mmCIF file of C-alpha atoms in Angstrom:
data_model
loop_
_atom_site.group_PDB
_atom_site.id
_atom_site.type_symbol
_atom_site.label_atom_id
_atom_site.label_comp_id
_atom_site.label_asym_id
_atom_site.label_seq_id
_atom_site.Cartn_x
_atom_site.Cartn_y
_atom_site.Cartn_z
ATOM 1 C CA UNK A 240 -6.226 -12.973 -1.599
ATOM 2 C CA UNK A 241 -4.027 -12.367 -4.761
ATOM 3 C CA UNK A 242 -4.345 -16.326 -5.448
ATOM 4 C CA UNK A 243 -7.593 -14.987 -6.883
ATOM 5 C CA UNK A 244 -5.646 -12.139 -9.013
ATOM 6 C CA UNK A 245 -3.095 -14.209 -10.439
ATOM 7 C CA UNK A 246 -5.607 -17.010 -11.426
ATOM 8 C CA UNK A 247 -7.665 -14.570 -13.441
ATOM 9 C CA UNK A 248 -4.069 -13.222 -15.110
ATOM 10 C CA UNK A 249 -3.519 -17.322 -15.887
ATOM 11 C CA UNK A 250 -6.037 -17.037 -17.742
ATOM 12 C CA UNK A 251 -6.111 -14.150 -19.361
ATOM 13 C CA UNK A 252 -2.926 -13.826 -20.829
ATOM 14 C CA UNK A 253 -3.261 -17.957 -22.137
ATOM 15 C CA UNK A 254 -0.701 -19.091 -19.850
ATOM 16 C CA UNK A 255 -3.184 -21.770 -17.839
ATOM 17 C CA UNK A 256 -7.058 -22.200 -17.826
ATOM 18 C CA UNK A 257 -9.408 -20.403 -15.875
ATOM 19 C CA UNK A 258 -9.291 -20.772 -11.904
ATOM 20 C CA UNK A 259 -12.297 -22.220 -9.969
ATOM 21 C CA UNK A 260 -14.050 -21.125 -7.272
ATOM 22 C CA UNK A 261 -12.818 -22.262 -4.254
ATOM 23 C CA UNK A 262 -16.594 -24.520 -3.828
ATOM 24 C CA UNK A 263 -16.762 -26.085 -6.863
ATOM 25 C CA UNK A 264 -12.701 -27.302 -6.888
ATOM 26 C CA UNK A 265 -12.930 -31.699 -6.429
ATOM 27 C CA UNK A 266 -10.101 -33.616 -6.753
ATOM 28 C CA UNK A 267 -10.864 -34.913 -9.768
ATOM 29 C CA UNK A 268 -11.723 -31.199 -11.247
ATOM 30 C CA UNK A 269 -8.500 -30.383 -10.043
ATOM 31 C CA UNK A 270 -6.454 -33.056 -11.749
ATOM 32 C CA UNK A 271 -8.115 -32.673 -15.030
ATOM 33 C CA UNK A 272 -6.821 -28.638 -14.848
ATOM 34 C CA UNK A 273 -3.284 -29.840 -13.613
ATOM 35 C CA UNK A 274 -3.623 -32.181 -16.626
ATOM 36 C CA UNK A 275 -4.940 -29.117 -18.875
ATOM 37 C CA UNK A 276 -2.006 -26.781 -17.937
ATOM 38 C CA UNK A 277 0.802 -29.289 -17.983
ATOM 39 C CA UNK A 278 0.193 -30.716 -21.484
ATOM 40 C CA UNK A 279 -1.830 -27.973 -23.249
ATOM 41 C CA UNK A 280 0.838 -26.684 -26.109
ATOM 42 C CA UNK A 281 -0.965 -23.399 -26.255
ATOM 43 C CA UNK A 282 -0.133 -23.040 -22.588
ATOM 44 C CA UNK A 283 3.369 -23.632 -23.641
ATOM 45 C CA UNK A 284 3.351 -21.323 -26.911
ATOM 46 C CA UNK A 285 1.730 -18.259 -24.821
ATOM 47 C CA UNK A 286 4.230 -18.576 -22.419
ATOM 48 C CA UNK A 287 7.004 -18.446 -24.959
ATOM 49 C CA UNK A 288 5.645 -15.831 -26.176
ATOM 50 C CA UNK A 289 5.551 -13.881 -23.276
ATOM 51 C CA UNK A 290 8.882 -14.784 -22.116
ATOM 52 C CA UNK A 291 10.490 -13.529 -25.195
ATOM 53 C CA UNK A 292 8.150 -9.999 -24.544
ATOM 54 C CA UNK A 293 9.861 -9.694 -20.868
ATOM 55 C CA UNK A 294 13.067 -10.237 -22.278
ATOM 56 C CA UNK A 295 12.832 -7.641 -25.087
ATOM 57 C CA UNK A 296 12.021 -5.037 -22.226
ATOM 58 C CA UNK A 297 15.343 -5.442 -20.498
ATOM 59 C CA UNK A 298 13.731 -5.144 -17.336
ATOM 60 C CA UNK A 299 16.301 -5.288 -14.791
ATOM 61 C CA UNK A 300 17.853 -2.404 -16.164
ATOM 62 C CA UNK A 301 14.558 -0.262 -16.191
ATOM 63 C CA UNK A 302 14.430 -1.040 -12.648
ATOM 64 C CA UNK A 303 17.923 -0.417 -11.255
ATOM 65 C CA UNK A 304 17.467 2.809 -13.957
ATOM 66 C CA UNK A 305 14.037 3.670 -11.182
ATOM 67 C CA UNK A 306 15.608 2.836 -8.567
ATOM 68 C CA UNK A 307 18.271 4.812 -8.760
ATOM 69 C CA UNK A 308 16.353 7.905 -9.691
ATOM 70 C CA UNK A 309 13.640 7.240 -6.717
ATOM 71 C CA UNK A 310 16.995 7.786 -4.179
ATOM 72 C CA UNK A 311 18.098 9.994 -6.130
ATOM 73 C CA UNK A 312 15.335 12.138 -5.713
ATOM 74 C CA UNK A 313 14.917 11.017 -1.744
ATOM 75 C CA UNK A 314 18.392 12.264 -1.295
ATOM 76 C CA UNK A 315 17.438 15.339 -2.948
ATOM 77 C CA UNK A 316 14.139 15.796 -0.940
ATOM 78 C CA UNK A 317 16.583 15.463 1.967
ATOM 79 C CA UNK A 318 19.256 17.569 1.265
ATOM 80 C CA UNK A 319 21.874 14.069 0.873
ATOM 81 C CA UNK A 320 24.631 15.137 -1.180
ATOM 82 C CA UNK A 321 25.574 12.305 -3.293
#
């Protein structure tokens, strides 16, 4: 089911064009969107774009940073010493 989700996200953040029902896909449809998203340079620019927004946020270290705090607190809740 989250084919559905991340189709709709595609779109919306201008990474790919907007999915198709499931009914209405035909094989030529679906070459012409395959087409659309692999040569499209505002596919490609969006996606830069975003790439260099993930990478600002350092976002491996936020998570290890959680991570560590979520067993932290487990061990807490649990009386773990550390």
């Amino acid at each position: 089911l989250d084919q559905f989700y991340w189709a709709h996200r595609v779109a919306q953040l201008g990474v790919g064009p907007r999915g198709l029902p499931v009914q209405l896909v035909t094989a030529d449809l679906l070459a012409d969107r395959l087409d659309d998203a692999l040569s499209n340079p505002r596919y490609r620019q969006r996606a830069s774009e975003i790439g260099r927004a993930v990478r600002a946020r350092n976002g491996a270290a936020a998570a290890v940073e959680r991570l560590e705090g979520l067993v932290a607190q487990a061990a807490g809740a649990y009386g773990v010493a550390r």
